[in-house]
Coordinates of C-alpha atoms and ligand atoms in Angstrom, one line a residue:
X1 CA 1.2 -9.2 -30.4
X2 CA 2.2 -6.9 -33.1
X3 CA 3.4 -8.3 -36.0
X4 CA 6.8 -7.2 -35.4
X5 CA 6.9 -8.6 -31.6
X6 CA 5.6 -11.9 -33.7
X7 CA 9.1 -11.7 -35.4
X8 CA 11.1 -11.3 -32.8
X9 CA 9.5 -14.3 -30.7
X10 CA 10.3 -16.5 -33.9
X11 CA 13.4 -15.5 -33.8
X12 CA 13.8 -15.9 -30.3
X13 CA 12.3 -19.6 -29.9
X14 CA 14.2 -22.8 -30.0
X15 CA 13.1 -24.7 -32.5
X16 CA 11.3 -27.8 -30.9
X17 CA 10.0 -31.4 -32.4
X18 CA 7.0 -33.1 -30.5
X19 CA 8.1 -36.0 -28.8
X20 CA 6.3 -38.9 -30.3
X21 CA 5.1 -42.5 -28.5
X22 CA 6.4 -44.7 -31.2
X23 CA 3.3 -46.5 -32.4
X24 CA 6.2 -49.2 -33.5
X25 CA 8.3 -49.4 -30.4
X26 CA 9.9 -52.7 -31.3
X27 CA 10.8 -51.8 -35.0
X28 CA 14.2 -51.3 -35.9
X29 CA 16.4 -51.6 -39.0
X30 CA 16.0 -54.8 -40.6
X31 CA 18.0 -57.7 -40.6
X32 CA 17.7 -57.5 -44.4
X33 CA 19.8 -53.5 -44.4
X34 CA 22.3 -54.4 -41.9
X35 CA 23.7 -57.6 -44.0
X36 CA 23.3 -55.6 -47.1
X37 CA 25.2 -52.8 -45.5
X38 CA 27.9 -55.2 -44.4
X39 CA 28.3 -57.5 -47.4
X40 CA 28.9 -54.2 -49.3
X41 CA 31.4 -53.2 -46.7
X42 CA 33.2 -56.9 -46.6
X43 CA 32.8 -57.2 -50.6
X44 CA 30.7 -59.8 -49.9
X45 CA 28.9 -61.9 -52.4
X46 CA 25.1 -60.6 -51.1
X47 CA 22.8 -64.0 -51.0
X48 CA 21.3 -61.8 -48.2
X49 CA 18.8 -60.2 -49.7
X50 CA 15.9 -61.3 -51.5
X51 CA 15.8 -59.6 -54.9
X52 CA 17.9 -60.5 -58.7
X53 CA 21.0 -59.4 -59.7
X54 CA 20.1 -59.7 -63.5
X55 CA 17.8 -57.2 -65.3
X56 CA 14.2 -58.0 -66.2
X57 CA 13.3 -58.7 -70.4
X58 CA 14.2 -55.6 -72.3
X59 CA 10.7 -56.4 -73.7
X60 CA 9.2 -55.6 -70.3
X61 CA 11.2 -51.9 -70.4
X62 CA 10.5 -51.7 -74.1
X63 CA 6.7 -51.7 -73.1
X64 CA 6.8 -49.1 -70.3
X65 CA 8.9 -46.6 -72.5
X66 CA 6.2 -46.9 -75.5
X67 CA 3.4 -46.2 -72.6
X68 CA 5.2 -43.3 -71.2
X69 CA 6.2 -42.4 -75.0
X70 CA 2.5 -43.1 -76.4
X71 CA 1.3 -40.4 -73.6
X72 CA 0.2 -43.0 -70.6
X73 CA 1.9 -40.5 -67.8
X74 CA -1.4 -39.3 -65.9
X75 CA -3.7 -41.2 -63.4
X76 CA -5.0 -44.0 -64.0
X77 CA -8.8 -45.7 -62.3
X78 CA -8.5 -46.0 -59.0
X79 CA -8.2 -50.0 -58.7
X80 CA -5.8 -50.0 -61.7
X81 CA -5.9 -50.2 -65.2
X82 CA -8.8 -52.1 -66.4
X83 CA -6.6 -54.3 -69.3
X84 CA -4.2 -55.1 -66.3
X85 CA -6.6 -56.0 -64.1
X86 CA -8.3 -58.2 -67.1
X87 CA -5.4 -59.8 -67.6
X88 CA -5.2 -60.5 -64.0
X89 CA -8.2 -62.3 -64.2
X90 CA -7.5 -63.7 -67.3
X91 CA -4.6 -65.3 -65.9
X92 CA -6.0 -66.9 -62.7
X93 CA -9.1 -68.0 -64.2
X94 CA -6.9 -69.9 -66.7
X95 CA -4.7 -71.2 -64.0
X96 CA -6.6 -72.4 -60.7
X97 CA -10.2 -71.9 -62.6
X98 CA -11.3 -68.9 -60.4
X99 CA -12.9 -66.4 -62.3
X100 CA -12.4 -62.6 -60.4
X101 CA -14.5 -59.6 -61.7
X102 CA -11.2 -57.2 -62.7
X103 CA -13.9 -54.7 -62.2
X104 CA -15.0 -55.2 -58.6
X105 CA -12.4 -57.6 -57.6
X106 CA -9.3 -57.2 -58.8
X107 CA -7.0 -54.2 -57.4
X108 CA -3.5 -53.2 -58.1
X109 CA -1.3 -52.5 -55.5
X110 CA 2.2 -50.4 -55.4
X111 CA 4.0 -53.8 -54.3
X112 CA 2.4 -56.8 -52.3
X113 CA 3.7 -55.0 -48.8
X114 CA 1.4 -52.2 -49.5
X115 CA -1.5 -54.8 -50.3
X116 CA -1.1 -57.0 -47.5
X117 CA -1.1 -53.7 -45.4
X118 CA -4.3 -52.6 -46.8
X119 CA -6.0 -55.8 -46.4
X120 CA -5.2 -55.1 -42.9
X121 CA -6.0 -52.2 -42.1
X122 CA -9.4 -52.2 -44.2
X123 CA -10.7 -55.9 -42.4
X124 CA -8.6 -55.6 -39.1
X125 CA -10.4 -53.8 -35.9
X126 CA -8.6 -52.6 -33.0
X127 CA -9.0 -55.2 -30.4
X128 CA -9.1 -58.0 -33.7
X129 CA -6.1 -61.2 -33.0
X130 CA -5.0 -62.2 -36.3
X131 CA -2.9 -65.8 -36.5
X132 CA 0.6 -65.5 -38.5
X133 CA 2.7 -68.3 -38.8
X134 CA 6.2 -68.4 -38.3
X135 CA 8.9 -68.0 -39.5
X136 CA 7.4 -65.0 -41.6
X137 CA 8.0 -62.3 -44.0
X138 CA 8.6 -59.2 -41.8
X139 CA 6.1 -56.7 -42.6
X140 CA 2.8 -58.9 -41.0
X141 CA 3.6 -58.4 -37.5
X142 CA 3.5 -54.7 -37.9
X143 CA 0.5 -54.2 -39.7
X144 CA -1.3 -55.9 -37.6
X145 CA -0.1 -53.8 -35.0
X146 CA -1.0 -50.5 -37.1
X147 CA -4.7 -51.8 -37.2
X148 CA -4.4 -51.6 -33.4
X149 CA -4.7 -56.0 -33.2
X150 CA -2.6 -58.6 -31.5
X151 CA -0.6 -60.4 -33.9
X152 CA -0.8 -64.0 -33.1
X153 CA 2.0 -66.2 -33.6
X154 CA 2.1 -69.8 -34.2
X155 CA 5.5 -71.8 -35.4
X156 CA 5.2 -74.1 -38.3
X157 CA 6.6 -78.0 -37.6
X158 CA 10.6 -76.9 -36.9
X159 CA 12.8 -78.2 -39.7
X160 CA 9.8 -79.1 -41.7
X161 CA 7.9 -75.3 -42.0
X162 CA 4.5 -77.4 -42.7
X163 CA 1.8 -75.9 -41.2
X164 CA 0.8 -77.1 -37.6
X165 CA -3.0 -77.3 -37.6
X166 CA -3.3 -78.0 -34.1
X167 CA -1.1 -75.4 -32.8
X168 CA -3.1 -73.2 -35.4
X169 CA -6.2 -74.1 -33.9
X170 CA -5.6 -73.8 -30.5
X171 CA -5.1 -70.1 -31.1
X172 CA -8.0 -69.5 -32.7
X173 CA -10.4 -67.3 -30.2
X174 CA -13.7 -65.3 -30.9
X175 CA -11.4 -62.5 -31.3
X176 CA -9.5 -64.4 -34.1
X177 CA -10.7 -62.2 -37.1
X178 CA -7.6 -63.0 -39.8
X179 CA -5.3 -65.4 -40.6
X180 CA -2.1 -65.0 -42.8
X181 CA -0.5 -67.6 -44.8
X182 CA 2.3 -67.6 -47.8
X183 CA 2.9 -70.4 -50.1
X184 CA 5.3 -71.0 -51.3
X185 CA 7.0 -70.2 -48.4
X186 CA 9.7 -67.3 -47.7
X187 CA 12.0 -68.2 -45.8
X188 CA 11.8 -71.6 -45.9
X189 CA 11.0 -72.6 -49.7
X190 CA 8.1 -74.9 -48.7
X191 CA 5.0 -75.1 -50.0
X192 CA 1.6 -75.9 -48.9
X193 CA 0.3 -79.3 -50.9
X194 CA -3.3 -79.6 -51.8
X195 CA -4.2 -81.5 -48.5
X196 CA -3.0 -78.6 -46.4
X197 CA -5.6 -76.5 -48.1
X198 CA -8.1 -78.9 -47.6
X199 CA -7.6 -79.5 -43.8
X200 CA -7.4 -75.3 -44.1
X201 CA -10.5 -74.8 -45.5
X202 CA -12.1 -77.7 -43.6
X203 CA -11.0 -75.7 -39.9
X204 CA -11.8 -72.3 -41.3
X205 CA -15.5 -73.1 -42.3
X206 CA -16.8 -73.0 -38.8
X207 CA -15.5 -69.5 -38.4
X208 CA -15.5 -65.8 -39.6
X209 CA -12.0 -65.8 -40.1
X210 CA -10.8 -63.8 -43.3
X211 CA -7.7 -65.0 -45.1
X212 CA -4.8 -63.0 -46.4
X213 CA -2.9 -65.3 -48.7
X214 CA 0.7 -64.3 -49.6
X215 CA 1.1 -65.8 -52.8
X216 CA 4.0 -63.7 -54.6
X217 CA 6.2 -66.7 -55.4
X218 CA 3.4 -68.3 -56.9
X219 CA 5.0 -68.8 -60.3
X220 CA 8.0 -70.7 -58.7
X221 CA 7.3 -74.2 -57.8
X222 CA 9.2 -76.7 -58.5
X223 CA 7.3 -80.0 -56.5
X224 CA 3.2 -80.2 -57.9
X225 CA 1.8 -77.0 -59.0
X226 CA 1.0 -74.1 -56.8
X227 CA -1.8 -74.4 -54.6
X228 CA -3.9 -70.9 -54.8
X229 CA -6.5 -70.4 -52.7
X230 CA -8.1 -69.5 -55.7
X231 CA -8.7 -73.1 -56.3
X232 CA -10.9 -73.6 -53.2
X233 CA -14.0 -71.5 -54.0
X234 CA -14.5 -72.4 -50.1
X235 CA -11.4 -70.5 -49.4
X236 CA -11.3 -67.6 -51.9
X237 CA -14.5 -66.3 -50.7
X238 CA -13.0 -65.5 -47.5
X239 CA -9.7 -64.7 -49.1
X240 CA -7.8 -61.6 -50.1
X241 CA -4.9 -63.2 -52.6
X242 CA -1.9 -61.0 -53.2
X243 CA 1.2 -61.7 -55.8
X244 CA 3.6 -59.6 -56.8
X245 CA 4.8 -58.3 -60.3
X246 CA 8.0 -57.4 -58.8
X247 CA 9.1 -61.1 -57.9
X248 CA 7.3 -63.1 -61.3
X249 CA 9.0 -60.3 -63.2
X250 CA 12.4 -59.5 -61.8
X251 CA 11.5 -56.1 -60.9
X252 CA 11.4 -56.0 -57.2
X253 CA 11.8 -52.0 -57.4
X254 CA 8.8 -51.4 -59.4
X255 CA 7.2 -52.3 -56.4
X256 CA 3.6 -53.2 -58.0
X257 CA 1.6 -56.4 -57.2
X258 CA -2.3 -56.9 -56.8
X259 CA -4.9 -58.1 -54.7
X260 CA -7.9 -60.1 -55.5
X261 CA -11.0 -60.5 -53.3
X262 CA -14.2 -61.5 -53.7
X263 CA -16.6 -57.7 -53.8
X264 CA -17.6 -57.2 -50.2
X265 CA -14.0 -57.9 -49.4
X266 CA -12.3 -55.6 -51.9
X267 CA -15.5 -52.9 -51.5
X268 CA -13.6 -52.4 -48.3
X269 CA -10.2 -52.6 -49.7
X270 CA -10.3 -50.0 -52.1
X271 CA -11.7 -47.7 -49.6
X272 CA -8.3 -48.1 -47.6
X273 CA -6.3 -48.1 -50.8
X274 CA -8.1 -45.0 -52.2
X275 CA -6.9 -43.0 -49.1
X276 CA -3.4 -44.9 -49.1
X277 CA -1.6 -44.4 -52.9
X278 CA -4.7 -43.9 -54.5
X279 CA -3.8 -46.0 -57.3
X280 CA -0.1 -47.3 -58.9
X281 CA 1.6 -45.5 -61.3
X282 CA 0.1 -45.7 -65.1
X283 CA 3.5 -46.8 -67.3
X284 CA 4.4 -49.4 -65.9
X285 CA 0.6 -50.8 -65.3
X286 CA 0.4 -50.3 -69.6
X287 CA 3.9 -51.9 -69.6
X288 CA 3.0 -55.1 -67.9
X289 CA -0.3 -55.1 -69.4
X290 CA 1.5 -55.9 -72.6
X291 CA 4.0 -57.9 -71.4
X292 CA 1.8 -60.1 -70.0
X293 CA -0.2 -61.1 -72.8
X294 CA 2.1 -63.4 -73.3
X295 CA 2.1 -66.1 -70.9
X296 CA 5.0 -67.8 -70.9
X297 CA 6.5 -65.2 -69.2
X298 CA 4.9 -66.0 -66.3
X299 CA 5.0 -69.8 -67.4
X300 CA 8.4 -70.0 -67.4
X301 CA 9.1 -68.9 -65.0
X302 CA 9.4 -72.3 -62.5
X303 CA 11.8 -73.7 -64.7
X304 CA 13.9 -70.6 -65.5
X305 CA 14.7 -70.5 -61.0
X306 CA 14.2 -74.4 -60.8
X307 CA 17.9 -74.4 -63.2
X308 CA 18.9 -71.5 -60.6
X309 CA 17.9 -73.8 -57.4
X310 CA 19.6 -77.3 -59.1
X311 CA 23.0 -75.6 -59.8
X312 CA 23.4 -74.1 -56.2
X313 CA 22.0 -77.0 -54.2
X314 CA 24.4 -79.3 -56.7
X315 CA 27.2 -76.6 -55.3
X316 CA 26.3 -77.0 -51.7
X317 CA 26.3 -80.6 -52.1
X318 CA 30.1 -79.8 -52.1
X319 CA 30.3 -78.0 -49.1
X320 CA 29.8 -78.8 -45.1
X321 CA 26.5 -76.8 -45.0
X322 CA 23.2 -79.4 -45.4
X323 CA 20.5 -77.9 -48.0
X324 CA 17.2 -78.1 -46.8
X325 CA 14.4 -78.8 -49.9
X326 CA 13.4 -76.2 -51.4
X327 CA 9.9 -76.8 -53.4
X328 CA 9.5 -73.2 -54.4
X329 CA 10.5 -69.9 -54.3
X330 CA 14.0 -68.7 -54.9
X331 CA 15.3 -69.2 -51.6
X332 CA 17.3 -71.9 -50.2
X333 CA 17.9 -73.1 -46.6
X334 CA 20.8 -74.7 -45.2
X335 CA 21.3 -76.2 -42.0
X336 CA 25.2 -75.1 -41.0
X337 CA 25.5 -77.3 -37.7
X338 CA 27.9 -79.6 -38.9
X339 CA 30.0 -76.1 -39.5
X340 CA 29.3 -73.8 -36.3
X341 CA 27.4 -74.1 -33.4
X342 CA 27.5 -70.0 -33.5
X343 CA 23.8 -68.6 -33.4
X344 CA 22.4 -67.7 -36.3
X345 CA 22.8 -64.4 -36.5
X346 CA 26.2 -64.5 -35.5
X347 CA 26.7 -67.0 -38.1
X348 CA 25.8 -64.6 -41.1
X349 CA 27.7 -61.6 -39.7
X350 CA 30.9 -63.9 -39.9
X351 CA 29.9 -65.9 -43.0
X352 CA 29.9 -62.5 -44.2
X353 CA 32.8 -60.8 -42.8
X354 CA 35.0 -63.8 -43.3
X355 CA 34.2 -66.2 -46.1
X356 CA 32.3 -63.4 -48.2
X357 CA 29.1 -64.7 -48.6
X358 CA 25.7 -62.9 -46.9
X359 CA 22.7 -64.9 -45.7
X360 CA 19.9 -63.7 -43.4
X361 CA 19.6 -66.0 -39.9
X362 CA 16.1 -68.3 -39.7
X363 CA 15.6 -66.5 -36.3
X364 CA 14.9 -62.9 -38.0
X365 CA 11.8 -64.0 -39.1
X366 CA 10.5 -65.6 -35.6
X367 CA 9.0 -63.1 -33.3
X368 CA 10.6 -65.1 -30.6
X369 CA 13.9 -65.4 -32.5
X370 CA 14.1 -69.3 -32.6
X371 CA 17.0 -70.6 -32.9
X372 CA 18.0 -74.1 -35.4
X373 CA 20.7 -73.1 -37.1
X374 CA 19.6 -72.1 -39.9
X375 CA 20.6 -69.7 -42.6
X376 CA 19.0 -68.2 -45.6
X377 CA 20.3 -67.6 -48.8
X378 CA 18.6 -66.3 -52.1
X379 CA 19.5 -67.8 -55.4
X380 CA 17.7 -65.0 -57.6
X381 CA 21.2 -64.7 -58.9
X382 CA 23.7 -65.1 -62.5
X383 CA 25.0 -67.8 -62.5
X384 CA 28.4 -66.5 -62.3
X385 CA 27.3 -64.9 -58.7
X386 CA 26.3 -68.4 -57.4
X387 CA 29.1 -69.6 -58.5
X388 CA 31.6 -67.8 -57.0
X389 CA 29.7 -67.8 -53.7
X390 CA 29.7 -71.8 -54.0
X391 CA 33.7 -71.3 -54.0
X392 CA 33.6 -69.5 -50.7
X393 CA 31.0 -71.6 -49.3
X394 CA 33.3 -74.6 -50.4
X395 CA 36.2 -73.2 -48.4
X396 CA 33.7 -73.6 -44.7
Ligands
PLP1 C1 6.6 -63.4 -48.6 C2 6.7 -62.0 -49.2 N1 5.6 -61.3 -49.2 C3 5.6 -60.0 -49.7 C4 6.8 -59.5 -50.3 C5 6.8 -58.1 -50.8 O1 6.6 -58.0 -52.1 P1 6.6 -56.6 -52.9 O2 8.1 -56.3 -53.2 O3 5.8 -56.7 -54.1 O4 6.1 -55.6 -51.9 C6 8.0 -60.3 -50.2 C7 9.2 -59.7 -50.7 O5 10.3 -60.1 -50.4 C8 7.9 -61.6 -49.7 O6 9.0 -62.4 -49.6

């Protein structure tokens, strides 16, 4: 073909997109858009969504400007800065008495999501089952599906959300190669007590079964102290922990977190992450660096949400809806049978529309969509927001 008779077939060709096979078929928008989307339209007060509507320490932005000012605007190593990653392992030594190496063992992530994906897809085989226990944050189920495994799923106690370690056992198989846990707990606010990690660590020692522990509300517990597995040198050697700067420092869209892993784990993870983001953007690693040299920052934090948590459950305590405890995180539960026996879902799309007020139904975060009417709603707001949703609420 002349390159003249090329032109002519371009211009004569319809222009065409592959079809793809989803390698997601089930995925759709999430729960979490579509009540955003339609508090916004309603002008509803948006408890949907788990994120605050305050800004972060003008200290925090201070910090990042002087690193982007100071010059700090080009990559960065690989697994992160190393006086983050210090600082990292400065804090969780000092706090649950685990020492990581920052240099081998400590890597920062754009966000816990992209973490728990990586641990994933860097310890996860095709063919692999790995146990998740629901209700769960959303993004498990499909990264365990990206790594070509079976996600297993196996309910916490109903009403309770403890873990149920004979369900959990009897789903364990010799293709069992990962199991995911998150305390404290989103949705449901619970968190795993010191005896759960025992009985944990006690049914995991026969087995190869690597643990990816969601810990990104760890700095908000209001019943005991947080329960890392980082305390349990039994459990952290088979652990990849993740938390997340975005939720201890009210800046959910920075989206940076980190993971830490004993060596032969992380060896693997940062050959994942390498070929993923490569490493997290260097301002903001500089920023929180800084910021986090002081540690009541992170301290505070538990009593700064546990004020947040008294005030709205004291305010539900006047309405028709029954709070569930909440011992951590900044989500509250509240069991609205007394007010509807609509299902969850269309609960929240009417709480919404009609009273003004979003919350996200339990069932969105069961993969079989169990129903106990229950809704969610996230107290990571002013005080002035709660408020004012407590008026609606009070109306019900
Ligand atoms: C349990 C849990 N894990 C992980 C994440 C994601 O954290 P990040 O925003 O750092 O990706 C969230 C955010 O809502 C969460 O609730």
């Amino acid at each position: 073909m002349s390159a003249l008779e090329r032109e002519a077939a371009a211009n004569d060709a319809k222009p065409h997109t592959p079809p793809v096979e989803s390698r997601l078929p089930a995925v759709g928008t999430t729960i979490f858009t579509v009540m955003s989307a339609l508090a916004q339209q309603h002008g509803a007060v948006n408890l949907g969504q788990g994120f605050p509507d305050f800004d972060c320490d003008p200290g925090l932005v201070d910090a990042v400007e002087a690193a982007m000012r100071g010059g700090h605007n080009q990559y960065p190593p690989m697994a992160g800065l190393p006086l983050l990653r210090e600082r990292v392992a400065a804090k969780i030594e000092s706090l649950y008495g685990h020492r990581y190496d920052p240099g081998e063992e400590i890597t920062i992530t754009a966000g816990a999501t992209q973490a728990i994906l990586t641990a994933i897809l860097a310890l996860v085989r095709a063919g692999d089952e790995v146990i998740v226990l629901d209700p769960c944050y959303d993004s498990y189920d499909p990264n365990i599906r990206l790594a070509g495994a079976t996600p297993v799923h196996v309910p916490l106690k109903p009403g309770r959300f403890v873990a149920d370690f004979d369900a959990i056992a009897a789903a364990i198989t010799p293709r069992t190669r990962a199991l995911v846990i998150n305390s404290p707990h989103n949705p449901s606010g619970t968190v795993w007590s010191r005896a759960d990690m025992l009985r944990l660590a006690e049914m995991l020692r026969p087995t190869e079964i690597i643990l990816v522990s969601d810990e990104v509300y760890e700095h908000m517990v209001y019943a005991g102290e947080h329960q890392s597995v980082a305390r349990f040198p039994e459990l952290a050697a088979r652990s990849v922990v993740v938390s997340s700067f975005g939720k201890t420092y009210h800046v959910t869209g920075w989206k940076i977190a980190y993971a830490a892993a004993p060596a032969p784990l992380s060896v693997e993870f940062r050959k994942v992450h390498q070929f993923n983001v490569f490493t997290v953007n260097t301002p903001m690693q500089h920023g929180i660096a800084s910021f986090m040299a002081d540690a009541s920052h992170h301290l505070g934090l538990s009593a700064f949400y546990r004020a947040k948590r008294d005030r709205f459950r004291a305010g539900l305590g006047r309405t028709r809806l029954r709070a569930l405890p909440c011992d951590g995180t900044y989500f509250q539960c509240v069991d609205y049978s007394q007010v509807s026996d609509r299902t969850e879902a269309d609960f929240c799309r009417w709480l919404t529309t009609e009273i003004g007020v979003a919350a996200i139904p339990l069932s969105a975060f069961y993969a079989d969509a169990f129903e106990q009417r229950i809704a969610r709603f996230c107290f990571a707001k002013k005080d002035q927001t709660l408020d004012l949703a407590l008026d609606r609420l009070a109306s019900i």
